[in-house]
Amino acid sequence: MAETLKTPIAGLHHVTAISGPAQENLDFYTRVMRTRLIKQTVNFDAPEMYHLYYGTEDARPGSVVTFFNREERGQGQAGVGAAQSFAYSVAPDAMAEWQAQMGGTMTERFGAQVLVLRDPHGQHFELVADPQAGPWGVLHSVTLWVAEPGPTAEVLTEVFGYRLLGEAHEPGGRRLRFALSGDAPGRVVDLWVADSPERARPGPGTIHHVAFRARDTDHQAALREDLMARGQNVTELRDRQYFKAVYFREPGGILFEIATDGPGFDRDEPLPQLGRHLMLPRQYESRRAEIEARLPPLTLAGG
Ligand code: ZN
């Protein structure tokens, strides 16, 4: 039988994490990390909570980090069955300046400098020296925490089109690096296999899901079919206002999403105004007054 040539995934689309209070999250990602607030909305499944999106100035897929913002304190725990961290690409000559500003621990991985950091709510994230770094705010990679790399690796390589680049032993475990060919933003996925694994406990400071980028809805449908044929339970297509999404729990237990580029973040407000106002999907617009009254007011950078 003829081999069907599969279209590989186009890299990361976004990473969604859980934070503590929205204002602290906003201040950190806009004032300290200098990414742009590209969308102010609510968690579509729990509209009493903000869902803030950050990215590059042009809000490109592959740069987007979003947070479900919980106002109560408390801490989750990274571990097996969740993504551990996300990483931004940084021009190599800017690494020293970032470390001078942020502190953190500088290490080296697969020949590149990595600055390991935490946000105010304990979220582990990294800056990776990347000669192919594009505009500020583009993602380099995510690290997924798995007990057993094989089944997750199979989805990455056989369905998504990643290749295993190498394996490295580090203090506390080993890391397997997978990458897509080309220079797509977020083209790297690492699997972290800890010597003494603990289960993840969701809460502030942990990643909720990782979204990969389909080229269009046809590509998304083909990926969904391939996953279903392998026994994965994939959701129906969901309208996430700014993209179309399907979700599944990969064999290692981590929630994966496959998202489209369209309709895009400028669907409901023009690009220069992204993030300035609370945007609600149609089903919540009639409840705007009630929803706004329950959300804490936000002070935006420069406003
Ligand atoms: Zn998502």
Short mmCIF file of C-alpha atoms and ligand atoms in Angstrom, two decimals:
data_model
loop_
_atom_site.label_atom_id
_atom_site.label_comp_id
_atom_site.label_asym_id
_atom_site.label_seq_id
_atom_site.Cartn_x
_atom_site.Cartn_y
_atom_site.Cartn_z
CA MET A 1 0.00 0.00 0.00
CA ALA A 2 1.26 3.48 -0.80
CA GLU A 3 2.54 5.49 2.14
CA THR A 4 0.39 8.53 2.75
CA LEU A 5 2.49 11.63 3.17
CA LYS A 6 1.28 13.33 6.33
CA THR A 7 1.47 17.04 6.85
CA PRO A 8 3.43 17.73 10.06
CA ILE A 9 2.04 19.96 12.77
CA ALA A 10 3.09 23.62 12.40
CA GLY A 11 4.65 23.99 15.88
CA LEU A 12 3.11 25.26 19.10
CA HIS A 13 0.01 27.43 18.90
CA HIS A 14 -0.33 28.42 22.56
CA VAL A 15 0.27 27.24 26.11
CA THR A 16 -2.42 27.73 28.76
CA ALA A 17 -1.46 27.84 32.42
CA ILE A 18 -3.17 28.64 35.72
CA SER A 19 -2.08 31.73 37.64
CA GLY A 20 -2.88 33.48 40.88
CA PRO A 21 -4.45 36.99 40.96
CA ALA A 22 -4.89 38.52 37.50
CA GLN A 23 -3.27 41.90 38.22
CA GLU A 24 -0.01 40.30 39.41
CA ASN A 25 0.00 38.03 36.36
CA LEU A 26 -0.66 40.98 34.04
CA ASP A 27 2.06 43.13 35.61
CA PHE A 28 4.64 40.37 35.33
CA TYR A 29 4.01 39.35 31.73
CA THR A 30 3.60 42.89 30.38
CA ARG A 31 5.90 45.05 32.53
CA VAL A 32 8.66 42.58 33.44
CA MET A 33 8.61 40.13 30.52
CA ARG A 34 7.40 42.81 28.07
CA THR A 35 5.07 40.56 26.10
CA ARG A 36 1.85 42.17 24.88
CA LEU A 37 -1.56 41.59 26.45
CA ILE A 38 -3.35 40.45 23.28
CA LYS A 39 -6.68 39.41 24.75
CA GLN A 40 -8.68 40.11 27.89
CA THR A 41 -11.49 37.62 28.15
CA VAL A 42 -12.96 35.11 30.60
CA ASN A 43 -12.60 31.37 30.93
CA PHE A 44 -15.36 30.24 28.55
CA ASP A 45 -16.15 27.32 30.88
CA ALA A 46 -16.04 29.45 34.08
CA PRO A 47 -16.76 33.13 33.24
CA GLU A 48 -16.18 34.35 36.81
CA MET A 49 -12.45 34.09 36.10
CA TYR A 50 -10.28 36.11 33.69
CA HIS A 51 -8.49 34.43 30.82
CA LEU A 52 -5.59 36.68 29.82
CA TYR A 53 -3.56 36.10 26.65
CA TYR A 54 -0.02 37.35 26.02
CA GLY A 55 2.05 37.23 22.84
CA THR A 56 4.10 39.14 20.31
CA GLU A 57 3.06 42.63 19.16
CA ASP A 58 1.38 41.04 16.11
CA ALA A 59 -0.29 38.29 18.23
CA ARG A 60 1.09 35.49 16.10
CA PRO A 61 0.30 31.83 16.80
CA GLY A 62 3.35 30.21 18.36
CA SER A 63 3.87 33.18 20.69
CA VAL A 64 0.75 32.89 22.79
CA VAL A 65 0.80 32.11 26.51
CA THR A 66 -2.56 32.34 28.27
CA PHE A 67 -3.62 32.10 31.90
CA PHE A 68 -6.79 31.15 33.71
CA ASN A 69 -6.44 33.72 36.47
CA ARG A 70 -7.55 32.54 39.91
CA GLU A 71 -7.95 35.20 42.51
CA GLU A 72 -7.50 32.85 45.47
CA ARG A 73 -3.99 31.97 46.62
CA GLY A 74 -2.69 28.44 46.64
CA GLN A 75 -0.23 26.53 44.63
CA GLY A 76 -0.32 23.64 42.22
CA GLN A 77 2.52 21.23 41.72
CA ALA A 78 4.20 20.39 38.44
CA GLY A 79 4.68 16.68 37.83
CA VAL A 80 3.88 13.66 35.75
CA GLY A 81 0.80 14.10 33.59
CA ALA A 82 1.26 17.83 32.91
CA ALA A 83 3.54 20.12 30.97
CA GLN A 84 6.30 21.38 33.26
CA SER A 85 7.39 24.59 31.57
CA PHE A 86 7.32 26.72 28.45
CA ALA A 87 10.28 28.55 26.93
CA TYR A 88 10.74 31.73 24.90
CA SER A 89 13.35 32.07 22.15
CA VAL A 90 15.88 34.80 22.89
CA ALA A 91 18.65 36.15 20.65
CA PRO A 92 21.87 34.68 22.10
CA ASP A 93 23.46 38.09 22.70
CA ALA A 94 20.49 39.16 24.86
CA MET A 95 20.80 36.32 27.38
CA ALA A 96 23.21 38.07 29.74
CA GLU A 97 20.99 41.15 29.91
CA TRP A 98 17.94 39.04 30.76
CA GLN A 99 19.84 37.29 33.51
CA ALA A 100 21.07 40.60 34.91
CA GLN A 101 17.45 41.76 35.07
CA MET A 102 15.73 38.55 36.17
CA GLY A 103 18.28 36.53 38.11
CA GLY A 104 17.45 32.86 37.68
CA THR A 105 19.73 29.95 36.96
CA MET A 106 21.73 29.79 33.72
CA THR A 107 22.37 26.31 32.43
CA GLU A 108 23.23 24.70 29.11
CA ARG A 109 21.14 22.21 27.19
CA PHE A 110 21.84 20.65 23.78
CA GLY A 111 24.54 23.27 23.27
CA ALA A 112 22.35 26.31 23.99
CA GLN A 113 22.20 28.57 27.05
CA VAL A 114 18.97 28.30 29.05
CA LEU A 115 17.85 30.71 31.77
CA VAL A 116 15.46 28.97 34.18
CA LEU A 117 12.93 31.31 35.82
CA ARG A 118 9.72 31.34 37.88
CA ASP A 119 6.85 33.77 37.56
CA PRO A 120 5.24 35.33 40.68
CA HIS A 121 2.85 32.37 41.05
CA GLY A 122 5.53 29.70 40.77
CA GLN A 123 5.22 28.88 37.07
CA HIS A 124 8.49 27.48 35.73
CA PHE A 125 9.46 29.05 32.41
CA GLU A 126 12.68 29.50 30.50
CA LEU A 127 14.54 31.70 28.06
CA VAL A 128 16.53 29.75 25.48
CA ALA A 129 19.36 31.23 23.40
CA ASP A 130 18.19 30.66 19.85
CA PRO A 131 20.03 32.01 16.78
CA GLN A 132 16.71 31.68 14.89
CA ALA A 133 14.82 33.79 17.46
CA GLY A 134 12.25 35.97 15.72
CA PRO A 135 10.49 38.97 17.28
CA TRP A 136 10.39 39.05 21.08
CA GLY A 137 7.77 36.77 22.58
CA VAL A 138 7.93 33.79 20.23
CA LEU A 139 7.93 30.42 21.96
CA HIS A 140 10.87 28.07 21.64
CA SER A 141 9.48 24.92 23.28
CA VAL A 142 7.52 23.20 25.98
CA THR A 143 8.74 20.53 28.37
CA LEU A 144 6.28 17.71 29.10
CA TRP A 145 6.65 15.66 32.26
CA VAL A 146 6.03 11.97 31.55
CA ALA A 147 6.54 8.73 33.51
CA GLU A 148 7.35 6.75 30.39
CA PRO A 149 8.41 8.54 27.19
CA GLY A 150 7.44 5.89 24.60
CA PRO A 151 3.68 6.45 24.16
CA THR A 152 3.93 10.26 24.14
CA ALA A 153 6.89 10.10 21.74
CA GLU A 154 4.78 7.97 19.40
CA VAL A 155 2.12 10.70 19.12
CA LEU A 156 4.78 13.36 18.58
CA THR A 157 6.65 11.46 15.89
CA GLU A 158 3.99 9.39 14.14
CA VAL A 159 1.05 11.78 14.22
CA PHE A 160 2.60 15.25 14.57
CA GLY A 161 5.78 14.72 12.52
CA TYR A 162 8.45 15.53 15.16
CA ARG A 163 11.87 13.84 15.04
CA LEU A 164 13.90 12.75 18.06
CA LEU A 165 16.96 15.04 18.15
CA GLY A 166 18.74 13.62 21.17
CA GLU A 167 18.70 12.63 24.79
CA ALA A 168 20.52 14.24 27.70
CA HIS A 169 21.03 13.22 31.30
CA GLU A 170 20.52 16.08 33.74
CA PRO A 171 20.43 16.28 37.51
CA GLY A 172 17.22 14.52 38.57
CA GLY A 173 16.31 12.83 35.31
CA ARG A 174 16.69 12.67 31.57
CA ARG A 175 15.41 14.82 28.74
CA LEU A 176 14.44 13.69 25.25
CA ARG A 177 14.32 16.42 22.65
CA PHE A 178 11.98 16.34 19.66
CA ALA A 179 11.83 18.96 16.93
CA LEU A 180 10.11 19.80 13.69
CA SER A 181 12.24 20.64 10.68
CA GLY A 182 12.26 24.26 9.52
CA ASP A 183 12.03 27.34 11.72
CA ALA A 184 8.40 27.35 12.89
CA PRO A 185 7.93 29.09 16.25
CA GLY A 186 7.64 26.55 19.04
CA ARG A 187 9.22 23.80 16.95
CA VAL A 188 10.75 21.96 19.95
CA VAL A 189 9.11 19.62 22.47
CA ASP A 190 11.11 18.07 25.32
CA LEU A 191 10.01 15.07 27.35
CA TRP A 192 11.25 15.10 30.93
CA VAL A 193 11.55 11.75 32.68
CA ALA A 194 12.32 12.33 36.37
CA ASP A 195 14.22 9.79 38.47
CA SER A 196 11.63 10.13 41.23
CA PRO A 197 8.41 11.26 39.57
CA GLU A 198 5.51 12.89 41.38
CA ARG A 199 2.04 13.35 39.98
CA ALA A 200 1.06 16.85 38.90
CA ARG A 201 -1.47 18.67 41.09
CA PRO A 202 -3.35 21.36 39.15
CA GLY A 203 -3.41 24.90 40.52
CA PRO A 204 -1.63 28.24 40.19
CA GLY A 205 1.87 27.77 38.81
CA THR A 206 1.00 24.81 36.62
CA ILE A 207 0.25 24.37 32.93
CA HIS A 208 -3.30 23.36 32.03
CA HIS A 209 -2.76 22.33 28.40
CA VAL A 210 -0.51 22.68 25.37
CA ALA A 211 -1.97 23.65 22.00
CA PHE A 212 -0.35 22.63 18.74
CA ARG A 213 -0.96 24.42 15.49
CA ALA A 214 -2.81 22.91 12.54
CA ARG A 215 -2.38 24.53 9.15
CA ASP A 216 -6.15 24.77 8.62
CA THR A 217 -9.36 22.94 9.51
CA ASP A 218 -8.69 20.19 6.92
CA HIS A 219 -5.30 19.48 8.48
CA GLN A 220 -6.92 19.55 11.93
CA ALA A 221 -9.58 17.05 10.79
CA ALA A 222 -6.91 14.72 9.32
CA LEU A 223 -4.95 14.81 12.58
CA ARG A 224 -8.12 14.12 14.56
CA GLU A 225 -8.93 11.12 12.36
CA ASP A 226 -5.40 9.74 12.69
CA LEU A 227 -5.57 10.05 16.49
CA MET A 228 -9.01 8.43 16.66
CA ALA A 229 -7.74 5.53 14.50
CA ARG A 230 -5.03 5.03 17.15
CA GLY A 231 -7.63 4.80 19.90
CA GLN A 232 -7.28 8.37 21.20
CA ASN A 233 -10.47 9.97 22.42
CA VAL A 234 -10.57 13.37 20.68
CA THR A 235 -13.32 15.94 21.31
CA GLU A 236 -15.58 17.34 18.63
CA LEU A 237 -14.52 20.64 17.07
CA ARG A 238 -15.02 23.52 19.53
CA ASP A 239 -15.33 27.17 18.63
CA ARG A 240 -12.86 29.07 20.85
CA GLN A 241 -13.78 32.41 19.27
CA TYR A 242 -10.22 33.14 18.04
CA PHE A 243 -9.48 29.63 16.77
CA LYS A 244 -11.16 26.26 16.29
CA ALA A 245 -9.96 23.58 18.66
CA VAL A 246 -10.07 19.86 19.39
CA TYR A 247 -8.69 18.34 22.60
CA PHE A 248 -7.38 14.98 23.72
CA ARG A 249 -5.39 13.55 26.59
CA GLU A 250 -2.20 12.09 25.10
CA PRO A 251 -1.15 8.66 26.42
CA GLY A 252 1.02 10.26 29.14
CA GLY A 253 -2.07 12.03 30.54
CA ILE A 254 -1.27 15.56 29.33
CA LEU A 255 -4.09 17.58 27.81
CA PHE A 256 -3.23 18.45 24.19
CA GLU A 257 -5.18 20.78 21.94
CA ILE A 258 -4.94 21.19 18.17
CA ALA A 259 -5.87 24.74 17.17
CA THR A 260 -6.22 26.62 13.89
CA ASP A 261 -4.74 30.05 13.10
CA GLY A 262 -8.11 31.43 12.12
CA PRO A 263 -10.28 33.35 12.67
CA GLY A 264 -7.49 35.06 14.68
CA PHE A 265 -7.21 37.41 17.64
CA ASP A 266 -8.38 40.41 15.61
CA ARG A 267 -11.76 38.79 15.07
CA ASP A 268 -13.52 41.03 17.61
CA GLU A 269 -11.17 44.05 17.96
CA PRO A 270 -8.61 45.61 15.59
CA LEU A 271 -4.93 44.59 15.99
CA PRO A 272 -3.77 47.95 17.47
CA GLN A 273 -6.44 47.70 20.20
CA LEU A 274 -5.95 44.05 21.18
CA GLY A 275 -6.15 43.51 24.92
CA ARG A 276 -7.49 46.92 25.92
CA HIS A 277 -11.06 45.88 26.67
CA LEU A 278 -12.81 42.85 28.10
CA MET A 279 -14.04 40.78 25.16
CA LEU A 280 -16.82 38.27 25.71
CA PRO A 281 -18.05 35.55 23.36
CA ARG A 282 -21.61 35.94 22.12
CA GLN A 283 -23.07 33.54 24.71
CA TYR A 284 -21.90 35.82 27.56
CA GLU A 285 -22.48 39.25 26.03
CA SER A 286 -26.00 39.49 27.50
CA ARG A 287 -24.51 38.83 30.97
CA ARG A 288 -21.70 41.40 30.57
CA ALA A 289 -22.73 43.64 33.49
CA GLU A 290 -22.98 40.72 35.90
CA ILE A 291 -19.69 39.17 34.70
CA GLU A 292 -17.79 42.50 34.87
CA ALA A 293 -19.12 43.16 38.37
CA ARG A 294 -17.61 39.89 39.62
CA LEU A 295 -14.18 40.36 38.01
CA PRO A 296 -11.53 42.47 39.79
CA PRO A 297 -10.72 45.68 37.87
CA LEU A 298 -7.40 45.57 35.98
CA THR A 299 -4.86 48.35 35.51
CA LEU A 300 -3.14 47.96 32.14
CA ALA A 301 0.50 48.90 31.50
CA GLY A 302 0.76 52.42 30.09
CA GLY A 303 -2.92 53.10 30.76
ZN ZN B 1 -6.08 26.23 24.53
#
